Amino acid sequence: MSWQAYVDTSLVATGNIDKAAIFNTEGTSVWASSSGFTVAPAEIKAVVASFADTSDVKKVQSEGFHIAGEKFFTLKSDDRSLYGKKGKEGVAIVKTQQAILVAHYPETVQPGVAANTVEQLADYLIGVGY
């Protein structure tokens, strides 16, 4: 399956995600993206830094983060996942061995349902070596 198919079929087509992108783990290359969903280089760089941050209170936890020009407040941040919320919408970002999945969900979707959708794809990709 192509990277674009993962965005279109495994994420957006579920109805739990309305736009998504897949990057390499360094955040230097966009492998696939929903039309019009643009994550700036500085935004993905901050996401990559959050995965490496081992502080008791991570910078992303105290300051939040930006995706596609929107600021999100951090709900969860560890070495695999970063969840953020802005009003009733949010993002679920999950790192695999070789990719970072960035997924936005609309206010009509429960955060846990959206996060589960992204985490399941991440688990699958890890299982097949990505």
PDB file of N, CA and C in Angstrom, residues 16-60:
ATOM      1  N   ASN A  16     -13.023   9.011  11.327  1.00  0.00           N
ATOM      2  CA  ASN A  16     -12.544   9.470  12.632  1.00  0.00           C
ATOM      3  C   ASN A  16     -11.477  10.555  12.510  1.00  0.00           C
ATOM      4  N   ILE A  17     -10.909  10.676  11.332  1.00  0.00           N
ATOM      5  CA  ILE A  17      -9.847  11.642  11.036  1.00  0.00           C
ATOM      6  C   ILE A  17     -10.298  12.430   9.809  1.00  0.00           C
ATOM      7  N   ASP A  18     -10.115  13.755   9.813  1.00  0.00           N
ATOM      8  CA  ASP A  18     -10.531  14.516   8.630  1.00  0.00           C
ATOM      9  C   ASP A  18      -9.372  14.955   7.745  1.00  0.00           C
ATOM     10  N   LYS A  19      -8.143  14.944   8.290  1.00  0.00           N
ATOM     11  CA  LYS A  19      -6.960  15.233   7.475  1.00  0.00           C
ATOM     12  C   LYS A  19      -5.739  14.675   8.190  1.00  0.00           C
ATOM     13  N   ALA A  20      -4.750  14.293   7.385  1.00  0.00           N
ATOM     14  CA  ALA A  20      -3.585  13.636   7.975  1.00  0.00           C
ATOM     15  C   ALA A  20      -2.364  13.780   7.077  1.00  0.00           C
ATOM     16  N   ALA A  21      -1.213  13.490   7.662  1.00  0.00           N
ATOM     17  CA  ALA A  21       0.047  13.482   6.924  1.00  0.00           C
ATOM     18  C   ALA A  21       0.963  12.428   7.547  1.00  0.00           C
ATOM     19  N   ILE A  22       1.891  11.943   6.737  1.00  0.00           N
ATOM     20  CA  ILE A  22       2.901  10.999   7.219  1.00  0.00           C
ATOM     21  C   ILE A  22       4.267  11.558   6.858  1.00  0.00           C
ATOM     22  N   PHE A  23       5.144  11.620   7.855  1.00  0.00           N
ATOM     23  CA  PHE A  23       6.509  12.117   7.699  1.00  0.00           C
ATOM     24  C   PHE A  23       7.499  11.014   8.045  1.00  0.00           C
ATOM     25  N   ASN A  24       8.764  11.198   7.638  1.00  0.00           N
ATOM     26  CA  ASN A  24       9.814  10.332   8.152  1.00  0.00           C
ATOM     27  C   ASN A  24      10.071  10.727   9.607  1.00  0.00           C
ATOM     28  N   THR A  25      10.765   9.892  10.382  1.00  0.00           N
ATOM     29  CA  THR A  25      10.923  10.152  11.818  1.00  0.00           C
ATOM     30  C   THR A  25      11.771  11.381  12.128  1.00  0.00           C
ATOM     31  N   GLU A  26      12.551  11.847  11.178  1.00  0.00           N
ATOM     32  CA  GLU A  26      13.323  13.069  11.384  1.00  0.00           C
ATOM     33  C   GLU A  26      12.482  14.307  11.094  1.00  0.00           C
ATOM     34  N   GLY A  27      11.328  14.114  10.455  1.00  0.00           N
ATOM     35  CA  GLY A  27      10.462  15.233  10.113  1.00  0.00           C
ATOM     36  C   GLY A  27      10.953  16.045   8.935  1.00  0.00           C
ATOM     37  N   THR A  28      11.875  15.485   8.169  1.00  0.00           N
ATOM     38  CA  THR A  28      12.465  16.227   7.047  1.00  0.00           C
ATOM     39  C   THR A  28      11.816  15.917   5.704  1.00  0.00           C
ATOM     40  N   SER A  29      10.938  14.929   5.671  1.00  0.00           N
ATOM     41  CA  SER A  29      10.322  14.524   4.412  1.00  0.00           C
ATOM     42  C   SER A  29       8.848  14.170   4.623  1.00  0.00           C
ATOM     43  N   VAL A  30       7.979  14.756   3.813  1.00  0.00           N
ATOM     44  CA  VAL A  30       6.554  14.424   3.841  1.00  0.00           C
ATOM     45  C   VAL A  30       6.341  13.265   2.886  1.00  0.00           C
ATOM     46  N   TRP A  31       5.866  12.136   3.395  1.00  0.00           N
ATOM     47  CA  TRP A  31       5.641  10.969   2.553  1.00  0.00           C
ATOM     48  C   TRP A  31       4.255  10.977   1.933  1.00  0.00           C
ATOM     49  N   ALA A  32       3.288  11.565   2.633  1.00  0.00           N
ATOM     50  CA  ALA A  32       1.916  11.633   2.121  1.00  0.00           C
ATOM     51  C   ALA A  32       1.161  12.673   2.943  1.00  0.00           C
ATOM     52  N   SER A  33       0.111  13.250   2.330  1.00  0.00           N
ATOM     53  CA  SER A  33      -0.653  14.265   3.044  1.00  0.00           C
ATOM     54  C   SER A  33      -2.024  14.438   2.425  1.00  0.00           C
ATOM     55  N   SER A  34      -3.008  14.779   3.266  1.00  0.00           N
ATOM     56  CA  SER A  34      -4.323  15.151   2.753  1.00  0.00           C
ATOM     57  C   SER A  34      -4.189  16.477   2.016  1.00  0.00           C
ATOM     58  N   SER A  35      -4.990  16.676   1.006  1.00  0.00           N
ATOM     59  CA  SER A  35      -4.983  17.917   0.252  1.00  0.00           C
ATOM     60  C   SER A  35      -5.260  19.098   1.178  1.00  0.00           C
ATOM     61  N   GLY A  36      -4.400  20.103   1.119  1.00  0.00           N
ATOM     62  CA  GLY A  36      -4.590  21.302   1.920  1.00  0.00           C
ATOM     63  C   GLY A  36      -4.121  21.204   3.359  1.00  0.00           C
ATOM     64  N   PHE A  37      -3.619  20.054   3.769  1.00  0.00           N
ATOM     65  CA  PHE A  37      -3.129  19.885   5.148  1.00  0.00           C
ATOM     66  C   PHE A  37      -1.613  20.045   5.119  1.00  0.00           C
ATOM     67  N   THR A  38      -1.147  21.225   5.486  1.00  0.00           N
ATOM     68  CA  THR A  38       0.268  21.528   5.412  1.00  0.00           C
ATOM     69  C   THR A  38       0.846  21.757   6.798  1.00  0.00           C
ATOM     70  N   VAL A  39       1.768  20.906   7.175  1.00  0.00           N
ATOM     71  CA  VAL A  39       2.468  21.033   8.451  1.00  0.00           C
ATOM     72  C   VAL A  39       3.814  21.686   8.136  1.00  0.00           C
ATOM     73  N   ALA A  40       4.037  22.848   8.718  1.00  0.00           N
ATOM     74  CA  ALA A  40       5.269  23.602   8.459  1.00  0.00           C
ATOM     75  C   ALA A  40       6.487  22.865   9.003  1.00  0.00           C
ATOM     76  N   PRO A  41       7.648  23.065   8.377  1.00  0.00           N
ATOM     77  CA  PRO A  41       8.876  22.417   8.855  1.00  0.00           C
ATOM     78  C   PRO A  41       9.152  22.679  10.335  1.00  0.00           C
ATOM     79  N   ALA A  42       8.949  23.899  10.808  1.00  0.00           N
ATOM     80  CA  ALA A  42       9.194  24.210  12.223  1.00  0.00           C
ATOM     81  C   ALA A  42       8.209  23.462  13.126  1.00  0.00           C
ATOM     82  N   GLU A  43       6.984  23.249  12.646  1.00  0.00           N
ATOM     83  CA  GLU A  43       5.982  22.539  13.438  1.00  0.00           C
ATOM     84  C   GLU A  43       6.364  21.078  13.619  1.00  0.00           C
ATOM     85  N   ILE A  44       6.762  20.407  12.550  1.00  0.00           N
ATOM     86  CA  ILE A  44       7.122  18.997  12.652  1.00  0.00           C
ATOM     87  C   ILE A  44       8.444  18.841  13.414  1.00  0.00           C
ATOM     88  N   LYS A  45       9.329  19.839  13.292  1.00  0.00           N
ATOM     89  CA  LYS A  45      10.591  19.811  14.049  1.00  0.00           C
ATOM     90  C   LYS A  45      10.297  19.838  15.551  1.00  0.00           C
ATOM     91  N   ALA A  46       9.317  20.630  15.970  1.00  0.00           N
ATOM     92  CA  ALA A  46       8.933  20.689  17.386  1.00  0.00           C
ATOM     93  C   ALA A  46       8.341  19.356  17.843  1.00  0.00           C
ATOM     94  N   VAL A  47       7.597  18.692  16.966  1.00  0.00           N
ATOM     95  CA  VAL A  47       7.032  17.376  17.283  1.00  0.00           C
ATOM     96  C   VAL A  47       8.162  16.369  17.482  1.00  0.00           C
ATOM     97  N   VAL A  48       9.116  16.363  16.568  1.00  0.00           N
ATOM     98  CA  VAL A  48      10.263  15.450  16.669  1.00  0.00           C
ATOM     99  C   VAL A  48      11.019  15.711  17.981  1.00  0.00           C
ATOM    100  N   ALA A  49      11.201  16.970  18.329  1.00  0.00           N
ATOM    101  CA  ALA A  49      11.896  17.325  19.567  1.00  0.00           C
ATOM    102  C   ALA A  49      11.125  16.840  20.796  1.00  0.00           C
ATOM    103  N   SER A  50       9.800  16.869  20.718  1.00  0.00           N
ATOM    104  CA  SER A  50       8.988  16.427  21.866  1.00  0.00           C
ATOM    105  C   SER A  50       9.180  14.939  22.149  1.00  0.00           C
ATOM    106  N   PHE A  51       9.385  14.151  21.098  1.00  0.00           N
ATOM    107  CA  PHE A  51       9.603  12.714  21.300  1.00  0.00           C
ATOM    108  C   PHE A  51      10.940  12.448  21.995  1.00  0.00           C
ATOM    109  N   ALA A  52      11.922  13.302  21.761  1.00  0.00           N
ATOM    110  CA  ALA A  52      13.255  13.123  22.340  1.00  0.00           C
ATOM    111  C   ALA A  52      13.392  13.768  23.718  1.00  0.00           C
ATOM    112  N   ASP A  53      12.487  14.659  24.073  1.00  0.00           N
ATOM    113  CA  ASP A  53      12.550  15.397  25.341  1.00  0.00           C
ATOM    114  C   ASP A  53      12.260  14.453  26.515  1.00  0.00           C
ATOM    115  N   THR A  54      13.210  14.326  27.418  1.00  0.00           N
ATOM    116  CA  THR A  54      13.039  13.432  28.574  1.00  0.00           C
ATOM    117  C   THR A  54      12.853  14.205  29.879  1.00  0.00           C
ATOM    118  N   SER A  55      12.602  15.491  29.801  1.00  0.00           N
ATOM    119  CA  SER A  55      12.388  16.314  30.997  1.00  0.00           C
ATOM    120  C   SER A  55      11.159  15.843  31.764  1.00  0.00           C
ATOM    121  N   ASP A  56      11.121  16.145  33.057  1.00  0.00           N
ATOM    122  CA  ASP A  56       9.939  15.808  33.856  1.00  0.00           C
ATOM    123  C   ASP A  56       8.702  16.497  33.281  1.00  0.00           C
ATOM    124  N   VAL A  57       8.842  17.780  32.967  1.00  0.00           N
ATOM    125  CA  VAL A  57       7.779  18.519  32.289  1.00  0.00           C
ATOM    126  C   VAL A  57       8.361  18.957  30.944  1.00  0.00           C
ATOM    127  N   LYS A  58       7.881  18.323  29.905  1.00  0.00           N
ATOM    128  CA  LYS A  58       8.400  18.617  28.573  1.00  0.00           C
ATOM    129  C   LYS A  58       7.996  20.019  28.128  1.00  0.00           C
ATOM    130  N   LYS A  59       8.802  20.604  27.270  1.00  0.00           N
ATOM    131  CA  LYS A  59       8.511  21.926  26.725  1.00  0.00           C
ATOM    132  C   LYS A  59       7.133  21.939  26.059  1.00  0.00           C
ATOM    133  N   VAL A  60       6.813  20.887  25.328  1.00  0.00           N
ATOM    134  CA  VAL A  60       5.536  20.813  24.620  1.00  0.00           C
ATOM    135  C   VAL A  60       4.355  20.749  25.593  1.00  0.00           C
TER     136      VAL A  60
END
